[in-house]
Each structure stands twice: as structure tokens, then as C-alpha cells.
Amino acid sequence: MSTVPPPLGAPAFPPPTTGDVAPPAPPATAERRKPVRDRYFDLLRAVALFRVVFYHLMGWAWLPVVFPSMGVMFALAGNLMARSLKRPAVQVVRSRMRRLLPPLWLLGAVGVTGMVLQGWGPDAEGHPGWWWFHLLYWIVPLSDPPYAEGLPGVHNIIGEDWAAELAGPLWYIRAYLWYVLLSPVILKALKALPWPTILSPIALAAALEFGWVHIPFTRIDSAVTDFSTFGACWILGMAHQQGVLKKLPRYVVPSLVPFVAGYGLWYALTHGFKAGHDLDDIPFAQSLWSFATVMLLLHVSPSWTEWPRFLRRFDRIITLLNSRAVTIYLWHNICILTAATLWDQLWNIDVMWQHFSWLLESPWPVLVLVWMFICTCVICFGWMEDVAAKRRPQMWPDGSQAAPRGKPGAHRA
């Protein structure tokens, strides 16, 4: 008796037709897909951070014009915040605060302790009760944390008035916190009225600049001024994530941005823009210039999931700057002061000032020292960013350990 072979491609032993058939199980190796980093945004954040350090050392007024770092950093943070708000708002705000505040607490633990050891205390403001109350801003910086003014240097290592330099970057943390707290409301407004919401901070900046609105309280005034200056950048980042900008015809942004930027620059030039009085001192001009630049950068946005070939060599340094952005920003001012103080000690060596005064006057060796000290701070204090993010603490998170088989851009920064 001969048998007929099954049709080509049919299983030799077909499954039984009786009983329940269980659905195929997912492969054991399947993993939850991790979010893909936008390497273009990582590049912008790294450039912005480097420019901040470079500017605070050099003091060249034109540097914020070439690249308005703060507007870019707020825009990138706004983009990330909008993406996170797909989850419940309370959960997202709590998560962002958890990531932001512990590095500030570590800075405060070191800085406030040093200030107290040099004589700063409850009588510093003339009202002991207020001094203790204001210290709470080092825990939740809804307003600028207090600091001691006019402190002497530390053994020719850290220069005079070091506390003011330490506290200098804290406005960014305060502004960032307010943006995070307001983002759920801003996102709702953005969905309802996109462009009025985006442009409202610039309108507020104009109202403050031309005296239409006056805020008598200093602490509130500084918060409102920062919101009016960089709020449009934060909201632009949210709008980019929500796809608002993609709805514009491609020619609109390149056509309008030069006029907005040109007016902002003209306003700055006619209102005292110079070395020592830059865009930071002219909030209205800063708001227009930063808005125009961010608008153009987001318009160009190529959304790299992996590095282009010519940028792959910089992957590790860019990853490190992104992984330790908060630490670098918080500590860079004190690193600059320390580097400059130590470099100035070389003037006490006769051979140096007699034959190498040109080198002692150059800022470039100080820049190298600054980044050496920043790297030291990354090693000593950067782990707090990992703790805040509930990650395993790393000393030097440049992605070299996490990148699988040398693939650039495959790790999480």
C-alpha cells in the first residue's frame, strides 16, 4: 500500500484538530524596547554646556550670540518633559524633581558647610529666623538659595567671594524647577492654543522691558524675568515633541527667523550690548535671539538615532557631557575660580613673570586647568546624578562600558 506525500511546504505531522491550541509564546530573548536617544539633541546639549564654561571663563559678549546655550538647554529639557508627560503628570513632575534636586543638595552640603566655617550664620541677614527659613531654598529652590557675600579666599586655592561664584549657576536650577512644575499646565495650553502659548513668554518679556508690568518683589521678579526670557524656548521644545512645528510649511521658519533674530540683535546693540553688558543683561533681546536660534535648530533637527560618521569619534565625550550635565553646570564656576586663583600664583615666581608673562596672561592654560577640575568634580560628585536617576553609580559614564560590541550610539547616556 503506497502513501501519498504531503503537499510541498505542508508539515509532515500536522497538529491535532481537537482540543484547545495554545497561542505561540513570545521568544524568551525578547526585551522591552528601550527609548532611542536623539543624538542631535545630545550634540546640542554638549555644545551648549561647553560654551557655558568657555564663556564664563573668557567673558566674550559675542559668545551668547554665536550660540545661546541657555535657550538651547531649556528647549531640550522642554522637549524631554513633553515626551515624559505621556505618563501621569504627578509621576513625571516627581521624577524630574528627584533627578534635579539631589545634585543641588550635594553642592549645598559642601558649599553651605564651607560658608558656615568661614563665619556665615543666622546674623548674616539681620533676621535669624529668616536666615533659617531661606536655607530651605537649598532643599527646594523655588527661589534663589542664599549665600554668604564677600568671603575671603581659601589658602590661595579658591579666590575671594567664592560663595557668590558657587551660587551663580543656581538661577538655572530654580528656573528649571518652575518650568517642570508648570509644564502640565503649559502642555494643556499648548494643545489648545499652540502659538499664543509659545509666544506668551516673549509678550511678557516685552511687557517687563517697556514697563507695562512691574513686580515689586525681588524674588518673584527674578523668577518671572527668567520665565519671560527663556520660557518660549522651553515651550518650543515641547511644541517640537508634540509635532506643532511640523505643521508649519517648510519655508516659514527660514523666512521669519532672520527678522526676529535681527530685531533682537538690533535691540541689544542699541541698549548697551558690549563686554560686561551682554544679552543676559538685556532680557527682551535675549528672549528674541534665543527664540529665533532655537526655532532654527529645531527646524533643522535631523533626529539622529546613531552618530554620523564624522561625529563618531566624539561619542564618548558627548555622552559624558550629557550624563553629567547637571554636575558640570553646578560646579563649573567654582572650578573656574580655583583654576584662575592657582594660575595667578605663578606671578609670584620671578622667572615666570620676567620671561613668560605672555603665558601667564593667556586664558588658554586656565581653560585646560578648568576642565581638569571639572573632570575631578565629575569623579567626586557626579555619582549623585546616578543615584537621583536610580541607576548604578558610575565614576566616568562615557558609555564605553555600556556600548555593545563597539556600536556607537547604542548605549544609554
Tab-separated table of C-alpha atoms in Angstrom:
chain	number	residue	atom	x	y	z
A	1	MET	CA	0.000	0.000	0.000
A	2	SER	CA	1.569	3.287	-1.077
A	3	THR	CA	1.223	6.606	0.705
A	4	VAL	CA	0.764	9.973	-0.897
A	5	PRO	CA	3.396	12.508	0.273
A	6	PRO	CA	2.069	15.724	1.806
A	7	PRO	CA	1.936	18.822	-0.390
A	8	LEU	CA	5.135	20.790	-0.717
A	9	GLY	CA	5.583	23.111	2.298
A	10	ALA	CA	2.986	21.298	4.460
A	11	PRO	CA	4.137	19.907	7.830
A	12	ALA	CA	4.897	16.176	7.806
A	13	PHE	CA	2.945	15.718	11.007
A	14	PRO	CA	0.040	18.196	11.132
A	15	PRO	CA	-1.156	19.265	14.592
A	16	PRO	CA	-4.256	17.588	16.005
A	17	THR	CA	-7.533	19.306	15.247
A	18	THR	CA	-9.159	18.518	18.581
A	19	GLY	CA	-8.670	20.351	21.846
A	20	ASP	CA	-7.555	23.912	22.560
A	21	VAL	CA	-4.459	25.189	20.817
A	22	ALA	CA	-2.311	27.496	22.953
A	23	PRO	CA	-1.049	30.692	21.290
A	24	PRO	CA	2.654	30.737	20.493
A	25	ALA	CA	4.764	32.003	23.375
A	26	PRO	CA	6.895	35.106	22.789
A	27	PRO	CA	10.602	34.435	22.298
A	28	ALA	CA	12.482	34.172	25.556
A	29	THR	CA	15.046	36.642	24.324
A	30	ALA	CA	12.543	39.382	23.579
A	31	GLU	CA	13.193	42.508	25.636
A	32	ARG	CA	11.215	45.610	26.201
A	33	ARG	CA	12.303	48.165	23.682
A	34	LYS	CA	14.345	50.954	25.233
A	35	PRO	CA	13.781	54.569	24.233
A	36	VAL	CA	16.074	55.721	21.451
A	37	ARG	CA	18.191	58.780	22.168
A	38	ASP	CA	18.209	61.640	19.720
A	39	ARG	CA	21.917	62.124	19.181
A	40	TYR	CA	21.380	65.503	17.541
A	41	PHE	CA	19.918	66.747	20.826
A	42	ASP	CA	22.845	65.184	22.683
A	43	LEU	CA	25.221	67.133	20.445
A	44	LEU	CA	23.365	70.403	21.073
A	45	ARG	CA	23.423	69.840	24.833
A	46	ALA	CA	27.154	69.085	24.821
A	47	VAL	CA	27.965	72.173	22.724
A	48	ALA	CA	25.758	74.317	24.961
A	49	LEU	CA	27.485	73.071	28.098
A	50	PHE	CA	30.964	73.608	26.687
A	51	ARG	CA	30.006	77.109	25.539
A	52	VAL	CA	28.745	77.990	29.033
A	53	VAL	CA	32.081	77.045	30.585
A	54	PHE	CA	34.024	78.785	27.817
A	55	TYR	CA	32.010	81.984	28.156
A	56	HIS	CA	32.210	82.179	31.935
A	57	LEU	CA	35.984	81.987	31.666
A	58	MET	CA	36.533	84.250	28.668
A	59	GLY	CA	33.684	86.722	29.200
A	60	TRP	CA	33.366	87.476	25.481
A	61	ALA	CA	29.995	89.141	24.935
A	62	TRP	CA	29.590	87.719	21.439
A	63	LEU	CA	29.668	84.085	22.572
A	64	PRO	CA	25.981	84.012	23.674
A	65	VAL	CA	25.131	85.457	20.274
A	66	VAL	CA	27.011	82.748	18.400
A	67	PHE	CA	25.292	80.046	20.444
A	68	PRO	CA	22.652	80.932	23.081
A	69	SER	CA	23.321	77.972	25.334
A	70	MET	CA	20.691	78.582	27.967
A	71	GLY	CA	17.858	78.837	25.467
A	72	VAL	CA	19.037	75.625	23.818
A	73	MET	CA	19.307	73.769	27.129
A	74	PHE	CA	15.825	74.849	28.200
A	75	ALA	CA	14.398	73.833	24.808
A	76	LEU	CA	15.929	70.359	25.055
A	77	ALA	CA	14.603	69.978	28.603
A	78	GLY	CA	11.146	71.090	27.479
A	79	ASN	CA	11.195	68.511	24.693
A	80	LEU	CA	12.082	65.765	27.153
A	81	MET	CA	9.427	66.958	29.600
A	82	ALA	CA	6.688	66.858	26.953
A	83	ARG	CA	7.690	63.339	25.970
A	84	SER	CA	7.585	62.238	29.605
A	85	LEU	CA	4.131	63.758	30.155
A	86	LYS	CA	2.593	60.869	28.267
A	87	ARG	CA	2.612	59.380	31.756
A	88	PRO	CA	0.614	60.814	34.694
A	89	ALA	CA	1.703	64.401	35.384
A	90	VAL	CA	2.272	63.954	39.125
A	91	GLN	CA	4.529	60.987	38.489
A	92	VAL	CA	6.542	62.874	35.861
A	93	VAL	CA	6.985	66.000	37.986
A	94	ARG	CA	8.096	63.919	40.951
A	95	SER	CA	10.574	62.037	38.763
A	96	ARG	CA	12.052	65.243	37.328
A	97	MET	CA	12.424	66.779	40.779
A	98	ARG	CA	14.099	63.620	42.025
A	99	ARG	CA	16.651	63.836	39.215
A	100	LEU	CA	17.252	67.571	39.629
A	101	LEU	CA	17.476	68.177	43.359
A	102	PRO	CA	19.989	65.648	44.823
A	103	PRO	CA	22.955	67.142	42.878
A	104	LEU	CA	21.930	70.538	44.281
A	105	TRP	CA	21.776	69.090	47.790
A	106	LEU	CA	25.307	67.749	47.424
A	107	LEU	CA	26.530	71.163	46.254
A	108	GLY	CA	24.742	72.766	49.204
A	109	ALA	CA	26.198	70.315	51.698
A	110	VAL	CA	29.717	71.237	50.573
A	111	GLY	CA	29.119	74.929	49.919
A	112	VAL	CA	26.974	75.865	52.916
A	113	THR	CA	29.320	73.974	55.240
A	114	GLY	CA	32.242	75.976	53.865
A	115	MET	CA	30.334	79.255	54.256
A	116	VAL	CA	29.423	78.468	57.863
A	117	LEU	CA	33.043	77.559	58.652
A	118	GLN	CA	34.064	80.998	57.365
A	119	GLY	CA	31.621	82.800	59.617
A	120	TRP	CA	28.336	82.853	57.724
A	121	GLY	CA	25.387	82.340	60.075
A	122	PRO	CA	21.930	83.414	61.261
A	123	ASP	CA	23.004	87.031	61.788
A	124	ALA	CA	24.087	87.424	58.160
A	125	GLU	CA	20.741	88.909	57.093
A	126	GLY	CA	19.968	90.659	60.355
A	127	HIS	CA	16.963	88.400	60.919
A	128	PRO	CA	17.993	84.968	62.280
A	129	GLY	CA	14.576	83.469	61.653
A	130	TRP	CA	14.629	84.475	58.016
A	131	TRP	CA	18.140	83.008	57.616
A	132	TRP	CA	16.956	79.582	58.702
A	133	PHE	CA	13.855	79.845	56.529
A	134	HIS	CA	15.849	80.877	53.453
A	135	LEU	CA	18.099	77.846	53.879
A	136	LEU	CA	15.091	75.782	52.779
A	137	TYR	CA	15.710	77.117	49.256
A	138	TRP	CA	18.796	74.896	49.188
A	139	ILE	CA	16.393	71.961	49.523
A	140	VAL	CA	13.589	73.096	47.214
A	141	PRO	CA	14.834	76.104	45.172
A	142	LEU	CA	11.537	77.814	44.480
A	143	SER	CA	13.610	80.973	44.899
A	144	ASP	CA	17.349	81.616	44.787
A	145	PRO	CA	19.202	79.835	47.617
A	146	PRO	CA	21.015	82.267	49.938
A	147	TYR	CA	24.786	82.537	50.129
A	148	ALA	CA	27.443	84.492	52.006
A	149	GLU	CA	28.846	87.566	50.307
A	150	GLY	CA	32.432	88.835	50.457
A	151	LEU	CA	34.007	85.715	51.931
A	152	PRO	CA	37.810	85.552	51.888
A	153	GLY	CA	39.603	83.047	49.728
A	154	VAL	CA	40.808	79.650	50.892
A	155	HIS	CA	44.627	79.362	51.212
A	156	ASN	CA	45.334	80.892	47.785
A	157	ILE	CA	43.479	77.968	46.216
A	158	ILE	CA	39.964	79.357	45.937
A	159	GLY	CA	39.630	83.091	45.324
A	160	GLU	CA	37.722	85.696	47.267
A	161	ASP	CA	33.923	85.819	47.235
A	162	TRP	CA	33.868	82.170	46.218
A	163	ALA	CA	30.350	81.678	47.614
A	164	ALA	CA	28.925	84.112	45.054
A	165	GLU	CA	30.618	82.142	42.271
A	166	LEU	CA	29.298	78.882	43.720
A	167	ALA	CA	25.757	80.262	43.807
A	168	GLY	CA	25.949	81.841	40.358
A	169	PRO	CA	24.506	78.872	38.399
A	170	LEU	CA	21.661	78.245	40.849
A	171	TRP	CA	19.239	80.500	38.975
A	172	TYR	CA	19.141	77.800	36.297
A	173	ILE	CA	18.066	75.154	38.805
A	174	ARG	CA	15.361	77.477	40.155
A	175	ALA	CA	14.085	78.313	36.670
A	176	TYR	CA	14.197	74.645	35.627
A	177	LEU	CA	12.171	73.646	38.678
A	178	TRP	CA	9.469	76.203	37.894
A	179	TYR	CA	9.287	75.051	34.275
A	180	VAL	CA	8.865	71.464	35.463
A	181	LEU	CA	6.081	72.417	37.878
A	182	LEU	CA	4.252	74.450	35.229
A	183	SER	CA	4.729	72.008	32.347
A	184	PRO	CA	1.467	70.038	32.802
A	185	VAL	CA	-0.491	73.292	32.556
A	186	ILE	CA	1.671	74.576	29.695
A	187	LEU	CA	1.141	71.349	27.755
A	188	LYS	CA	-2.642	71.676	28.022
A	189	ALA	CA	-2.458	75.280	26.861
A	190	LEU	CA	-0.138	74.277	24.027
A	191	LYS	CA	-2.603	71.716	22.752
A	192	ALA	CA	-5.477	74.195	22.921
A	193	LEU	CA	-3.749	77.361	21.634
A	194	PRO	CA	-0.317	76.442	20.249
A	195	TRP	CA	1.152	79.718	19.010
A	196	PRO	CA	-0.352	82.078	21.611
A	197	THR	CA	1.140	79.757	24.237
A	198	ILE	CA	4.548	79.683	22.552
A	199	LEU	CA	4.719	83.454	22.130
A	200	SER	CA	3.282	84.415	25.536
A	201	PRO	CA	6.672	84.487	27.356
A	202	ILE	CA	8.051	86.889	24.734
A	203	ALA	CA	4.991	89.099	25.208
A	204	LEU	CA	5.670	89.032	28.948
A	205	ALA	CA	9.335	89.929	28.316
A	206	ALA	CA	8.205	92.923	26.255
A	207	ALA	CA	5.777	93.992	28.996
A	208	LEU	CA	8.542	93.865	31.604
A	209	GLU	CA	11.039	95.626	29.346
A	210	PHE	CA	8.791	98.533	28.425
A	211	GLY	CA	7.372	98.986	31.914
A	212	TRP	CA	3.851	97.766	31.212
A	213	VAL	CA	4.218	95.260	34.070
A	214	HIS	CA	6.131	95.913	37.283
A	215	ILE	CA	6.821	93.359	40.009
A	216	PRO	CA	7.978	94.947	43.293
A	217	PHE	CA	9.234	91.777	44.994
A	218	THR	CA	12.807	90.829	44.060
A	219	ARG	CA	12.491	87.070	44.440
A	220	ILE	CA	9.292	86.940	42.383
A	221	ASP	CA	10.671	89.393	39.835
A	222	SER	CA	13.725	87.244	39.118
A	223	ALA	CA	11.590	84.135	38.602
A	224	VAL	CA	9.170	85.948	36.292
A	225	THR	CA	12.026	87.541	34.335
A	226	ASP	CA	13.698	84.185	33.736
A	227	PHE	CA	10.390	82.680	32.653
A	228	SER	CA	9.807	85.511	30.198
A	229	THR	CA	13.363	85.247	28.861
A	230	PHE	CA	13.605	81.508	28.243
A	231	GLY	CA	10.012	80.297	28.576
A	232	ALA	CA	9.426	80.449	24.830
A	233	CYS	CA	12.435	78.155	24.322
A	234	TRP	CA	11.090	75.604	26.829
A	235	ILE	CA	7.659	75.690	25.166
A	236	LEU	CA	9.251	75.418	21.698
A	237	GLY	CA	10.904	72.203	22.853
A	238	MET	CA	7.524	70.902	23.997
A	239	ALA	CA	5.930	72.020	20.727
A	240	HIS	CA	8.592	70.207	18.730
A	241	GLN	CA	7.868	66.992	20.585
A	242	GLN	CA	4.132	67.439	20.084
A	243	GLY	CA	4.572	67.934	16.340
A	244	VAL	CA	3.358	71.539	16.324
A	245	LEU	CA	6.348	72.797	14.353
A	246	LYS	CA	5.964	70.114	11.697
A	247	LYS	CA	2.596	71.571	10.761
A	248	LEU	CA	4.271	74.732	9.515
A	249	PRO	CA	5.242	74.922	5.835
A	250	ARG	CA	8.983	74.346	5.473
A	251	TYR	CA	9.627	77.871	4.226
A	252	VAL	CA	8.042	79.665	7.214
A	253	VAL	CA	10.832	79.239	9.763
A	254	PRO	CA	13.769	80.205	7.481
A	255	SER	CA	11.733	83.183	6.288
A	256	LEU	CA	10.713	84.593	9.670
A	257	VAL	CA	13.655	83.691	11.921
A	258	PRO	CA	16.077	86.275	10.423
A	259	PHE	CA	13.635	89.099	11.163
A	260	VAL	CA	13.063	88.001	14.780
A	261	ALA	CA	16.773	87.442	15.395
A	262	GLY	CA	17.680	90.679	13.626
A	263	TYR	CA	15.300	92.721	15.757
A	264	GLY	CA	16.611	91.077	18.930
A	265	LEU	CA	20.212	91.801	17.967
A	266	TRP	CA	19.365	95.383	16.946
A	267	TYR	CA	17.656	95.940	20.294
A	268	ALA	CA	20.708	94.618	22.129
A	269	LEU	CA	23.124	96.799	20.153
A	270	THR	CA	21.040	99.900	20.842
A	271	HIS	CA	20.742	99.142	24.561
A	272	GLY	CA	24.363	98.880	25.616
A	273	PHE	CA	25.415	95.455	24.326
A	274	LYS	CA	29.152	95.149	24.973
A	275	ALA	CA	31.676	93.242	27.071
A	276	GLY	CA	30.338	93.242	30.612
A	277	HIS	CA	26.814	94.026	29.435
A	278	ASP	CA	25.729	91.166	27.204
A	279	LEU	CA	22.444	89.504	26.293
A	280	ASP	CA	21.957	88.258	29.852
A	281	ASP	CA	21.573	91.877	30.958
A	282	ILE	CA	19.012	92.633	28.230
A	283	PRO	CA	16.278	90.010	28.809
A	284	PHE	CA	13.998	91.153	25.995
A	285	ALA	CA	16.792	90.923	23.411
A	286	GLN	CA	17.857	87.588	24.888
A	287	SER	CA	14.325	86.214	24.589
A	288	LEU	CA	14.080	87.146	20.895
A	289	TRP	CA	17.553	85.944	19.938
A	290	SER	CA	17.259	82.669	21.859
A	291	PHE	CA	13.769	82.029	20.477
A	292	ALA	CA	14.925	82.571	16.882
A	293	THR	CA	18.025	80.395	17.267
A	294	VAL	CA	16.155	77.552	18.960
A	295	MET	CA	13.424	77.751	16.328
A	296	LEU	CA	16.009	77.320	13.574
A	297	LEU	CA	17.854	74.490	15.344
A	298	LEU	CA	14.602	72.578	15.878
A	299	HIS	CA	13.594	73.236	12.278
A	300	VAL	CA	16.864	71.703	11.047
A	301	SER	CA	16.633	68.816	13.553
A	302	PRO	CA	17.818	65.677	11.705
A	303	SER	CA	16.835	63.275	14.564
A	304	TRP	CA	19.921	61.063	14.569
A	305	THR	CA	19.447	57.670	16.204
A	306	GLU	CA	23.136	56.959	15.516
A	307	TRP	CA	26.052	59.293	15.015
A	308	PRO	CA	27.015	60.410	11.522
A	309	ARG	CA	30.430	59.054	10.619
A	310	PHE	CA	32.281	62.335	11.175
A	311	LEU	CA	30.940	62.625	14.750
A	312	ARG	CA	31.532	59.053	15.930
A	313	ARG	CA	34.961	59.910	17.285
A	314	PHE	CA	33.322	62.328	19.745
A	315	ASP	CA	30.747	59.839	21.011
A	316	ARG	CA	32.342	59.206	24.409
A	317	ILE	CA	32.978	62.839	25.314
A	318	ILE	CA	29.474	63.887	24.204
A	319	THR	CA	27.972	61.012	26.171
A	320	LEU	CA	29.933	62.036	29.267
A	321	LEU	CA	28.821	65.668	28.981
A	322	ASN	CA	25.191	64.572	28.692
A	323	SER	CA	25.454	62.092	31.547
A	324	ARG	CA	26.942	64.681	33.890
A	325	ALA	CA	25.315	67.876	32.595
A	326	VAL	CA	23.899	68.948	35.974
A	327	THR	CA	27.139	68.259	37.841
A	328	ILE	CA	29.228	70.156	35.301
A	329	TYR	CA	26.881	73.122	35.294
A	330	LEU	CA	26.648	73.341	39.081
A	331	TRP	CA	30.394	73.101	39.742
A	332	HIS	CA	31.959	74.825	36.734
A	333	ASN	CA	32.013	78.335	38.246
A	334	ILE	CA	33.958	77.264	41.314
A	335	CYS	CA	36.306	75.295	39.040
A	336	ILE	CA	36.967	78.433	37.005
A	337	LEU	CA	37.670	80.459	40.154
A	338	THR	CA	40.005	77.792	41.517
A	339	ALA	CA	41.901	77.420	38.241
A	340	ALA	CA	42.332	81.201	37.868
A	341	THR	CA	43.466	81.558	41.504
A	342	LEU	CA	46.080	78.834	41.193
A	343	TRP	CA	47.328	80.151	37.843
A	344	ASP	CA	47.749	83.634	39.303
A	345	GLN	CA	50.108	82.216	41.923
A	346	LEU	CA	52.683	81.761	39.164
A	347	TRP	CA	53.137	85.541	39.107
A	348	ASN	CA	54.978	85.116	42.416
A	349	ILE	CA	57.733	83.191	40.629
A	350	ASP	CA	60.320	85.631	39.277
A	351	VAL	CA	61.286	83.510	36.284
A	352	MET	CA	57.675	83.220	35.190
A	353	TRP	CA	56.738	86.910	35.205
A	354	GLN	CA	60.095	88.018	33.837
A	355	HIS	CA	60.210	85.664	30.853
A	356	PHE	CA	56.757	84.150	30.443
A	357	SER	CA	54.365	86.975	31.228
A	358	TRP	CA	52.661	86.359	27.867
A	359	LEU	CA	51.819	82.845	29.037
A	360	LEU	CA	50.560	83.999	32.430
A	361	GLU	CA	48.256	86.498	30.722
A	362	SER	CA	46.802	83.891	28.391
A	363	PRO	CA	43.433	82.342	29.330
A	364	TRP	CA	44.064	79.120	27.397
A	365	PRO	CA	46.163	77.309	30.030
A	366	VAL	CA	43.473	78.273	32.560
A	367	LEU	CA	40.856	76.662	30.313
A	368	VAL	CA	42.815	73.405	30.438
A	369	LEU	CA	43.013	73.639	34.229
A	370	VAL	CA	39.286	74.356	34.408
A	371	TRP	CA	38.396	71.183	32.563
A	372	MET	CA	40.816	69.192	34.710
A	373	PHE	CA	38.980	70.425	37.802
A	374	ILE	CA	35.600	69.793	36.165
A	375	CYS	CA	36.679	66.210	35.474
A	376	THR	CA	37.647	65.928	39.140
A	377	CYS	CA	34.176	67.141	40.147
A	378	VAL	CA	32.602	64.635	37.757
A	379	ILE	CA	34.514	61.858	39.514
A	380	CYS	CA	33.880	63.132	43.047
A	381	PHE	CA	30.296	64.389	42.790
A	382	GLY	CA	28.806	63.088	39.546
A	383	TRP	CA	27.667	59.812	41.075
A	384	MET	CA	24.798	61.726	42.684
A	385	GLU	CA	23.154	62.059	39.267
A	386	ASP	CA	23.105	58.269	39.002
A	387	VAL	CA	21.651	57.935	42.484
A	388	ALA	CA	18.988	60.522	41.632
A	389	ALA	CA	18.076	58.599	38.469
A	390	LYS	CA	18.070	55.265	40.333
A	391	ARG	CA	20.977	53.968	38.272
A	392	ARG	CA	24.090	52.134	39.341
A	393	PRO	CA	26.608	54.861	40.256
A	394	GLN	CA	29.465	55.261	37.791
A	395	MET	CA	32.636	57.264	38.116
A	396	TRP	CA	33.105	58.084	34.421
A	397	PRO	CA	29.898	57.375	32.432
A	398	ASP	CA	31.130	57.947	28.883
A	399	GLY	CA	29.264	54.921	27.543
A	400	SER	CA	32.383	52.832	26.961
A	401	GLN	CA	31.161	50.099	29.322
A	402	ALA	CA	27.550	50.121	28.137
A	403	ALA	CA	28.092	50.225	24.370
A	404	PRO	CA	27.557	46.688	22.975
A	405	ARG	CA	30.287	45.444	20.611
A	406	GLY	CA	31.574	48.930	19.937
A	407	LYS	CA	28.397	50.191	18.286
A	408	PRO	CA	28.324	53.975	18.567
A	409	GLY	CA	25.113	55.434	19.869
A	410	ALA	CA	23.737	52.121	21.118
A	411	HIS	CA	24.155	52.875	24.818
A	412	ARG	CA	22.016	54.959	27.088
A	413	ALA	CA	23.675	58.086	28.394
